[in-house]
């Protein structure tokens, strides 16, 4: 059965950006609405993408928020194609910016994340040591201060797993990624124990896909399925320089089916815990 379409990924990104710009410029929804001739409730509905925004109204809001010319061009282009589906490509940047905030916003709104990772332990399950090593190894020309800022940001995101209404996380990780050494045996053992401890949370499931599972449907690479209570899901695909969000129901169904196959080939959560204890 096809998923319902819901809001497009572009309309969501535009809404997130407008909310962030208003907050950064110090305007309330009522104040911004009065300044541009709209009601505060209309501003709120635009910022949750319940309704679209006309280009002339968007121009007024961008003037009010003092948006730079480059960002203005990007946001106007998003508005013109807000209902277009298929994929949204963003640039990967280790440092906070508009594209970085896009992922943070989508993750913040999600009630569940399904990770398939063939090469590394997902960020929400990393120790500080592992996060620092991964960011240093994969980052391009990052300074020590930038690495530490990113490590702090990653650790702060992990708070979503233990907050009052915690994020649900289900990760399937390839055995090779779990066993890949880093920082010496002590650091590696601490990461494995951290995986074990985090998997004991009621909202977290960790499964290892063993090397002898053979070929499988996810051989094409890592992906994340973002689940929402009252909204159609998204799929995130990443590479070295860019990320792609998919929102077509037919596209998401492909990854749903892939995930279902991985569940059957991976060790059960109980088997995974026993394997990790032996490894640690």
Short mmCIF file of the C-alpha atoms (twelve columns), coordinates in Angstrom:
data_MODEL
# 
_entry.id   MODEL 
# 
loop_
_atom_site.group_PDB 
_atom_site.id 
_atom_site.type_symbol 
_atom_site.label_atom_id 
_atom_site.label_alt_id 
_atom_site.label_comp_id 
_atom_site.label_asym_id 
_atom_site.label_seq_id 
_atom_site.Cartn_x 
_atom_site.Cartn_y 
_atom_site.Cartn_z 
_atom_site.pdbx_PDB_model_num 
ATOM 1   C CA . UNK A 1   0.000  0.000   0.000  1 
ATOM 2   C CA . UNK A 2   1.440  3.382   -0.992 1 
ATOM 3   C CA . UNK A 3   2.262  5.867   1.752  1 
ATOM 4   C CA . UNK A 4   0.351  9.125   1.872  1 
ATOM 5   C CA . UNK A 5   2.375  11.971  0.491  1 
ATOM 6   C CA . UNK A 6   2.281  14.582  3.283  1 
ATOM 7   C CA . UNK A 7   4.370  17.729  3.008  1 
ATOM 8   C CA . UNK A 8   7.234  17.813  0.550  1 
ATOM 9   C CA . UNK A 9   10.780 17.887  1.876  1 
ATOM 10  C CA . UNK A 10  11.245 21.295  0.222  1 
ATOM 11  C CA . UNK A 11  8.240  22.847  1.949  1 
ATOM 12  C CA . UNK A 12  9.482  21.496  5.278  1 
ATOM 13  C CA . UNK A 13  12.941 22.950  4.727  1 
ATOM 14  C CA . UNK A 14  11.536 26.370  3.815  1 
ATOM 15  C CA . UNK A 15  9.319  26.377  6.904  1 
ATOM 16  C CA . UNK A 16  12.242 25.442  9.168  1 
ATOM 17  C CA . UNK A 17  14.420 28.182  7.669  1 
ATOM 18  C CA . UNK A 18  11.773 30.874  8.145  1 
ATOM 19  C CA . UNK A 19  11.213 29.909  11.777 1 
ATOM 20  C CA . UNK A 20  14.955 29.953  12.423 1 
ATOM 21  C CA . UNK A 21  15.383 33.354  10.717 1 
ATOM 22  C CA . UNK A 22  12.539 34.891  12.719 1 
ATOM 23  C CA . UNK A 23  13.940 33.595  16.005 1 
ATOM 24  C CA . UNK A 24  17.449 34.790  15.138 1 
ATOM 25  C CA . UNK A 25  16.185 38.297  14.334 1 
ATOM 26  C CA . UNK A 26  14.225 38.514  17.596 1 
ATOM 27  C CA . UNK A 27  10.710 38.755  16.186 1 
ATOM 28  C CA . UNK A 28  7.674  37.040  17.673 1 
ATOM 29  C CA . UNK A 29  5.119  35.539  15.292 1 
ATOM 30  C CA . UNK A 30  2.674  38.317  16.154 1 
ATOM 31  C CA . UNK A 31  5.298  41.028  15.768 1 
ATOM 32  C CA . UNK A 32  6.540  39.715  12.435 1 
ATOM 33  C CA . UNK A 33  2.992  39.315  11.174 1 
ATOM 34  C CA . UNK A 34  2.057  42.875  12.109 1 
ATOM 35  C CA . UNK A 35  5.237  44.224  10.473 1 
ATOM 36  C CA . UNK A 36  4.432  42.625  7.108  1 
ATOM 37  C CA . UNK A 37  0.644  42.807  7.166  1 
ATOM 38  C CA . UNK A 38  -0.173 39.245  8.192  1 
ATOM 39  C CA . UNK A 39  -1.570 37.674  11.333 1 
ATOM 40  C CA . UNK A 40  0.663  35.907  13.809 1 
ATOM 41  C CA . UNK A 41  -1.306 32.701  13.295 1 
ATOM 42  C CA . UNK A 42  -0.576 32.850  9.562  1 
ATOM 43  C CA . UNK A 43  3.135  33.193  10.294 1 
ATOM 44  C CA . UNK A 44  2.881  30.132  12.549 1 
ATOM 45  C CA . UNK A 45  1.110  28.094  9.870  1 
ATOM 46  C CA . UNK A 46  3.739  29.072  7.299  1 
ATOM 47  C CA . UNK A 47  6.516  28.027  9.713  1 
ATOM 48  C CA . UNK A 48  4.952  24.590  10.165 1 
ATOM 49  C CA . UNK A 49  4.272  24.369  6.403  1 
ATOM 50  C CA . UNK A 50  0.551  23.917  7.042  1 
ATOM 51  C CA . UNK A 51  0.104  26.552  4.360  1 
ATOM 52  C CA . UNK A 52  2.382  27.855  1.629  1 
ATOM 53  C CA . UNK A 53  3.703  31.372  1.324  1 
ATOM 54  C CA . UNK A 54  3.245  33.716  -1.638 1 
ATOM 55  C CA . UNK A 55  6.484  35.010  -3.117 1 
ATOM 56  C CA . UNK A 56  5.650  38.650  -2.380 1 
ATOM 57  C CA . UNK A 57  4.899  37.784  1.274  1 
ATOM 58  C CA . UNK A 58  8.145  35.811  1.431  1 
ATOM 59  C CA . UNK A 59  10.062 38.817  0.066  1 
ATOM 60  C CA . UNK A 60  8.604  40.972  2.870  1 
ATOM 61  C CA . UNK A 61  9.626  38.447  5.522  1 
ATOM 62  C CA . UNK A 62  13.144 38.156  4.121  1 
ATOM 63  C CA . UNK A 63  13.461 41.972  4.157  1 
ATOM 64  C CA . UNK A 64  12.244 42.057  7.746  1 
ATOM 65  C CA . UNK A 65  14.744 39.400  8.850  1 
ATOM 66  C CA . UNK A 66  17.666 41.017  7.013  1 
ATOM 67  C CA . UNK A 67  18.462 37.944  4.931  1 
ATOM 68  C CA . UNK A 68  21.595 37.993  2.785  1 
ATOM 69  C CA . UNK A 69  21.279 38.048  -0.986 1 
ATOM 70  C CA . UNK A 70  22.647 34.524  -1.417 1 
ATOM 71  C CA . UNK A 71  20.294 33.003  1.142  1 
ATOM 72  C CA . UNK A 72  17.391 35.003  -0.293 1 
ATOM 73  C CA . UNK A 73  17.963 33.458  -3.733 1 
ATOM 74  C CA . UNK A 74  18.018 29.956  -2.207 1 
ATOM 75  C CA . UNK A 75  14.825 30.466  -0.193 1 
ATOM 76  C CA . UNK A 76  12.917 32.011  -3.085 1 
ATOM 77  C CA . UNK A 77  13.930 29.044  -5.225 1 
ATOM 78  C CA . UNK A 78  12.684 26.673  -2.509 1 
ATOM 79  C CA . UNK A 79  9.361  28.526  -2.432 1 
ATOM 80  C CA . UNK A 80  8.918  28.329  -6.202 1 
ATOM 81  C CA . UNK A 81  9.417  24.541  -6.076 1 
ATOM 82  C CA . UNK A 82  7.908  23.870  -2.647 1 
ATOM 83  C CA . UNK A 83  5.514  21.192  -3.881 1 
ATOM 84  C CA . UNK A 84  8.064  19.411  -6.058 1 
ATOM 85  C CA . UNK A 85  8.849  15.917  -4.819 1 
ATOM 86  C CA . UNK A 86  11.536 13.349  -5.472 1 
ATOM 87  C CA . UNK A 87  14.689 14.511  -3.732 1 
ATOM 88  C CA . UNK A 88  16.328 17.480  -2.075 1 
ATOM 89  C CA . UNK A 89  20.109 17.651  -2.304 1 
ATOM 90  C CA . UNK A 90  22.054 19.607  0.287  1 
ATOM 91  C CA . UNK A 91  25.771 20.192  0.676  1 
ATOM 92  C CA . UNK A 92  27.505 18.273  3.452  1 
ATOM 93  C CA . UNK A 93  29.284 20.573  5.846  1 
ATOM 94  C CA . UNK A 94  30.760 19.653  9.174  1 
ATOM 95  C CA . UNK A 95  30.144 23.172  10.433 1 
ATOM 96  C CA . UNK A 96  26.718 24.665  11.249 1 
ATOM 97  C CA . UNK A 97  25.033 26.372  8.316  1 
ATOM 98  C CA . UNK A 98  21.722 26.241  6.478  1 
ATOM 99  C CA . UNK A 99  22.313 22.738  5.121  1 
ATOM 100 C CA . UNK A 100 23.562 21.475  8.475  1 
ATOM 101 C CA . UNK A 101 20.437 22.880  10.152 1 
ATOM 102 C CA . UNK A 102 18.215 21.090  7.644  1 
ATOM 103 C CA . UNK A 103 19.281 17.690  8.962  1 
ATOM 104 C CA . UNK A 104 19.097 18.913  12.575 1 
ATOM 105 C CA . UNK A 105 15.525 20.162  12.045 1 
ATOM 106 C CA . UNK A 106 14.323 16.952  10.392 1 
ATOM 107 C CA . UNK A 107 15.926 14.875  13.138 1 
ATOM 108 C CA . UNK A 108 14.407 17.056  15.868 1 
ATOM 109 C CA . UNK A 109 10.890 16.603  14.495 1 
ATOM 110 C CA . UNK A 110 11.223 12.836  13.995 1 
ATOM 111 C CA . UNK A 111 9.913  10.416  16.579 1 
ATOM 112 C CA . UNK A 112 12.023 7.546   15.248 1 
ATOM 113 C CA . UNK A 113 15.199 6.925   13.243 1 
ATOM 114 C CA . UNK A 114 16.124 3.685   11.488 1 
ATOM 115 C CA . UNK A 115 19.872 3.542   10.730 1 
ATOM 116 C CA . UNK A 116 21.648 1.076   8.486  1 
ATOM 117 C CA . UNK A 117 25.415 1.614   8.797  1 
ATOM 118 C CA . UNK A 118 28.022 -0.517  7.009  1 
ATOM 119 C CA . UNK A 119 31.131 1.520   7.871  1 
ATOM 120 C CA . UNK A 120 30.814 3.239   11.237 1 
ATOM 121 C CA . UNK A 121 28.797 3.342   14.435 1 
ATOM 122 C CA . UNK A 122 25.975 5.936   14.107 1 
ATOM 123 C CA . UNK A 123 26.634 9.319   15.694 1 
ATOM 124 C CA . UNK A 124 23.884 8.959   18.313 1 
ATOM 125 C CA . UNK A 125 25.642 5.837   19.628 1 
ATOM 126 C CA . UNK A 126 29.238 7.100   19.656 1 
ATOM 127 C CA . UNK A 127 31.468 7.733   22.643 1 
ATOM 128 C CA . UNK A 128 33.309 11.040  22.804 1 
ATOM 129 C CA . UNK A 129 36.545 9.250   21.857 1 
ATOM 130 C CA . UNK A 130 34.996 7.573   18.832 1 
ATOM 131 C CA . UNK A 131 33.262 10.775  17.698 1 
ATOM 132 C CA . UNK A 132 36.534 12.696  17.873 1 
ATOM 133 C CA . UNK A 133 38.400 10.035  15.868 1 
ATOM 134 C CA . UNK A 134 35.665 9.779   13.203 1 
ATOM 135 C CA . UNK A 135 35.265 13.540  12.785 1 
ATOM 136 C CA . UNK A 136 39.038 13.998  12.534 1 
ATOM 137 C CA . UNK A 137 39.397 11.160  10.020 1 
ATOM 138 C CA . UNK A 138 36.506 12.198  7.773  1 
ATOM 139 C CA . UNK A 139 36.575 15.983  8.182  1 
ATOM 140 C CA . UNK A 140 38.382 18.086  5.600  1 
ATOM 141 C CA . UNK A 141 40.952 20.529  7.019  1 
ATOM 142 C CA . UNK A 142 39.133 20.943  10.338 1 
ATOM 143 C CA . UNK A 143 40.948 22.779  13.102 1 
ATOM 144 C CA . UNK A 144 41.199 21.304  16.590 1 
ATOM 145 C CA . UNK A 145 38.595 23.796  17.834 1 
ATOM 146 C CA . UNK A 146 36.200 22.883  15.016 1 
ATOM 147 C CA . UNK A 147 36.581 19.183  15.770 1 
ATOM 148 C CA . UNK A 148 35.846 19.762  19.452 1 
ATOM 149 C CA . UNK A 149 32.813 21.906  18.632 1 
ATOM 150 C CA . UNK A 150 31.444 19.131  16.449 1 
ATOM 151 C CA . UNK A 151 32.117 16.501  19.104 1 
ATOM 152 C CA . UNK A 152 30.177 18.636  21.586 1 
ATOM 153 C CA . UNK A 153 27.305 19.038  19.132 1 
ATOM 154 C CA . UNK A 154 27.160 15.286  18.523 1 
ATOM 155 C CA . UNK A 155 27.123 14.542  22.255 1 
ATOM 156 C CA . UNK A 156 24.362 17.121  22.764 1 
ATOM 157 C CA . UNK A 157 22.257 15.374  20.092 1 
ATOM 158 C CA . UNK A 158 22.517 12.172  22.082 1 
ATOM 159 C CA . UNK A 159 20.436 13.830  24.778 1 
ATOM 160 C CA . UNK A 160 17.412 13.163  22.549 1 
ATOM 161 C CA . UNK A 161 17.652 9.503   23.557 1 
ATOM 162 C CA . UNK A 162 17.151 10.229  27.262 1 
ATOM 163 C CA . UNK A 163 14.845 13.257  27.296 1 
ATOM 164 C CA . UNK A 164 11.289 13.116  28.686 1 
ATOM 165 C CA . UNK A 165 9.827  12.130  25.294 1 
ATOM 166 C CA . UNK A 166 12.837 10.243  23.923 1 
ATOM 167 C CA . UNK A 167 13.674 9.711   20.301 1 
ATOM 168 C CA . UNK A 168 13.295 6.097   19.172 1 
ATOM 169 C CA . UNK A 169 16.439 4.727   17.580 1 
ATOM 170 C CA . UNK A 170 16.904 1.395   15.812 1 
ATOM 171 C CA . UNK A 171 20.330 0.740   14.346 1 
ATOM 172 C CA . UNK A 172 21.562 -2.160  12.220 1 
ATOM 173 C CA . UNK A 173 25.357 -2.030  12.046 1 
ATOM 174 C CA . UNK A 174 27.655 -4.228  9.997  1 
ATOM 175 C CA . UNK A 175 29.956 -6.454  12.034 1 
ATOM 176 C CA . UNK A 176 33.002 -4.961  10.310 1 
ATOM 177 C CA . UNK A 177 32.065 -1.467  11.516 1 
ATOM 178 C CA . UNK A 178 31.693 -2.658  15.101 1 
ATOM 179 C CA . UNK A 179 35.027 -4.496  15.035 1 
ATOM 180 C CA . UNK A 180 36.988 -1.737  13.262 1 
ATOM 181 C CA . UNK A 181 39.675 -0.683  15.718 1 
ATOM 182 C CA . UNK A 182 40.445 2.903   16.651 1 
ATOM 183 C CA . UNK A 183 42.402 4.659   19.353 1 
ATOM 184 C CA . UNK A 184 43.733 1.463   20.901 1 
ATOM 185 C CA . UNK A 185 41.970 -1.465  22.604 1 
ATOM 186 C CA . UNK A 186 40.847 0.580   25.627 1 
ATOM 187 C CA . UNK A 187 38.976 3.125   23.516 1 
ATOM 188 C CA . UNK A 188 37.452 0.384   21.381 1 
ATOM 189 C CA . UNK A 189 36.275 -1.564  24.438 1 
ATOM 190 C CA . UNK A 190 34.704 1.566   25.922 1 
ATOM 191 C CA . UNK A 191 32.795 2.143   22.670 1 
ATOM 192 C CA . UNK A 192 31.478 -1.438  22.690 1 
ATOM 193 C CA . UNK A 193 30.381 -1.126  26.315 1 
ATOM 194 C CA . UNK A 194 28.684 2.173   25.458 1 
ATOM 195 C CA . UNK A 195 26.760 0.398   22.687 1 
ATOM 196 C CA . UNK A 196 25.672 -2.240  25.197 1 
ATOM 197 C CA . UNK A 197 24.589 0.331   27.781 1 
ATOM 198 C CA . UNK A 198 22.684 2.484   25.286 1 
ATOM 199 C CA . UNK A 199 20.916 -0.556  23.826 1 
ATOM 200 C CA . UNK A 200 19.419 -1.177  27.272 1 
ATOM 201 C CA . UNK A 201 17.313 1.994   26.948 1 
ATOM 202 C CA . UNK A 202 13.684 1.084   26.175 1 
ATOM 203 C CA . UNK A 203 13.672 3.352   23.112 1 
ATOM 204 C CA . UNK A 204 16.900 2.013   21.569 1 
ATOM 205 C CA . UNK A 205 17.431 -1.194  19.576 1 
ATOM 206 C CA . UNK A 206 20.843 -2.241  18.269 1 
ATOM 207 C CA . UNK A 207 21.410 -5.175  15.930 1 
ATOM 208 C CA . UNK A 208 24.624 -6.336  14.307 1 
ATOM 209 C CA . UNK A 209 24.590 -7.702  10.779 1 
ATOM 210 C CA . UNK A 210 27.132 -10.557 10.838 1 
ATOM 211 C CA . UNK A 211 29.783 -10.905 8.160  1 
ATOM 212 C CA . UNK A 212 28.524 -14.374 7.281  1 
ATOM 213 C CA . UNK A 213 25.051 -13.022 6.436  1 
ATOM 214 C CA . UNK A 214 26.226 -12.841 2.836  1 
ATOM 215 C CA . UNK A 215 24.949 -10.425 0.216  1 
ATOM 216 C CA . UNK A 216 21.888 -8.370  1.085  1 
ATOM 217 C CA . UNK A 217 19.537 -5.648  -0.171 1 
ATOM 218 C CA . UNK A 218 21.482 -2.760  1.398  1 
ATOM 219 C CA . UNK A 219 24.790 -3.431  -0.326 1 
ATOM 220 C CA . UNK A 220 24.423 -0.083  -2.110 1 
ATOM 221 C CA . UNK A 221 25.219 1.818   1.085  1 
ATOM 222 C CA . UNK A 222 24.125 3.468   4.316  1 
ATOM 223 C CA . UNK A 223 20.708 5.064   4.763  1 
ATOM 224 C CA . UNK A 224 18.493 6.545   7.449  1 
ATOM 225 C CA . UNK A 225 14.694 6.333   7.528  1 
ATOM 226 C CA . UNK A 226 13.106 9.178   9.488  1 
ATOM 227 C CA . UNK A 227 9.695  8.355   10.958 1 
ATOM 228 C CA . UNK A 228 7.051  10.872  12.067 1 
ATOM 229 C CA . UNK A 229 3.886  10.406  14.082 1 
ATOM 230 C CA . UNK A 230 1.587  12.434  11.832 1 
ATOM 231 C CA . UNK A 231 3.669  12.891  8.701  1 
ATOM 232 C CA . UNK A 232 5.038  10.815  5.866  1 
ATOM 233 C CA . UNK A 233 8.601  9.630   6.416  1 
ATOM 234 C CA . UNK A 234 11.836 10.683  4.756  1 
ATOM 235 C CA . UNK A 235 14.962 8.820   3.697  1 
ATOM 236 C CA . UNK A 236 18.446 10.309  4.043  1 
ATOM 237 C CA . UNK A 237 21.361 9.193   1.844  1 
ATOM 238 C CA . UNK A 238 24.819 10.678  2.445  1 
ATOM 239 C CA . UNK A 239 28.142 10.823  0.685  1 
ATOM 240 C CA . UNK A 240 31.362 12.768  1.170  1 
ATOM 241 C CA . UNK A 241 30.147 16.078  -0.248 1 
ATOM 242 C CA . UNK A 242 26.347 16.032  -0.203 1 
ATOM 243 C CA . UNK A 243 23.226 14.502  1.289  1 
ATOM 244 C CA . UNK A 244 19.933 13.670  -0.392 1 
ATOM 245 C CA . UNK A 245 16.513 13.570  1.256  1 
ATOM 246 C CA . UNK A 246 13.873 11.461  -0.507 1 
ATOM 247 C CA . UNK A 247 10.150 12.018  0.035  1 
ATOM 248 C CA . UNK A 248 8.358  10.143  -2.761 1 
ATOM 249 C CA . UNK A 249 6.193  7.369   -1.242 1 
ATOM 250 C CA . UNK A 250 7.442  4.898   -3.851 1 
ATOM 251 C CA . UNK A 251 11.063 5.723   -2.989 1 
ATOM 252 C CA . UNK A 252 10.499 5.297   0.736  1 
ATOM 253 C CA . UNK A 253 8.790  1.945   0.164  1 
ATOM 254 C CA . UNK A 254 12.006 0.625   -1.416 1 
ATOM 255 C CA . UNK A 255 13.929 1.412   1.759  1 
ATOM 256 C CA . UNK A 256 11.141 0.064   3.964  1 
ATOM 257 C CA . UNK A 257 11.431 -3.246  2.120  1 
ATOM 258 C CA . UNK A 258 15.231 -3.173  2.388  1 
ATOM 259 C CA . UNK A 259 14.986 -2.540  6.119  1 
ATOM 260 C CA . UNK A 260 12.607 -5.472  6.549  1 
ATOM 261 C CA . UNK A 261 15.090 -7.773  4.832  1 
ATOM 262 C CA . UNK A 262 17.945 -6.535  7.029  1 
ATOM 263 C CA . UNK A 263 15.909 -7.265  10.167 1 
ATOM 264 C CA . UNK A 264 15.712 -10.921 9.197  1 
ATOM 265 C CA . UNK A 265 19.418 -11.234 8.370  1 
ATOM 266 C CA . UNK A 266 20.785 -9.378  11.399 1 
ATOM 267 C CA . UNK A 267 21.416 -10.897 14.804 1 
ATOM 268 C CA . UNK A 268 18.469 -10.397 17.153 1 
ATOM 269 C CA . UNK A 269 18.911 -7.693  19.835 1 
ATOM 270 C CA . UNK A 270 19.574 -10.451 22.382 1 
ATOM 271 C CA . UNK A 271 22.136 -12.164 20.136 1 
ATOM 272 C CA . UNK A 272 23.720 -8.787  19.453 1 
ATOM 273 C CA . UNK A 273 24.121 -8.115  23.185 1 
ATOM 274 C CA . UNK A 274 25.853 -11.459 23.682 1 
ATOM 275 C CA . UNK A 275 28.158 -10.796 20.719 1 
ATOM 276 C CA . UNK A 276 29.064 -7.332  22.041 1 
ATOM 277 C CA . UNK A 277 29.802 -8.683  25.498 1 
ATOM 278 C CA . UNK A 278 32.217 -11.198 24.011 1 
ATOM 279 C CA . UNK A 279 33.824 -8.517  21.856 1 
ATOM 280 C CA . UNK A 280 34.229 -6.077  24.744 1 
# 
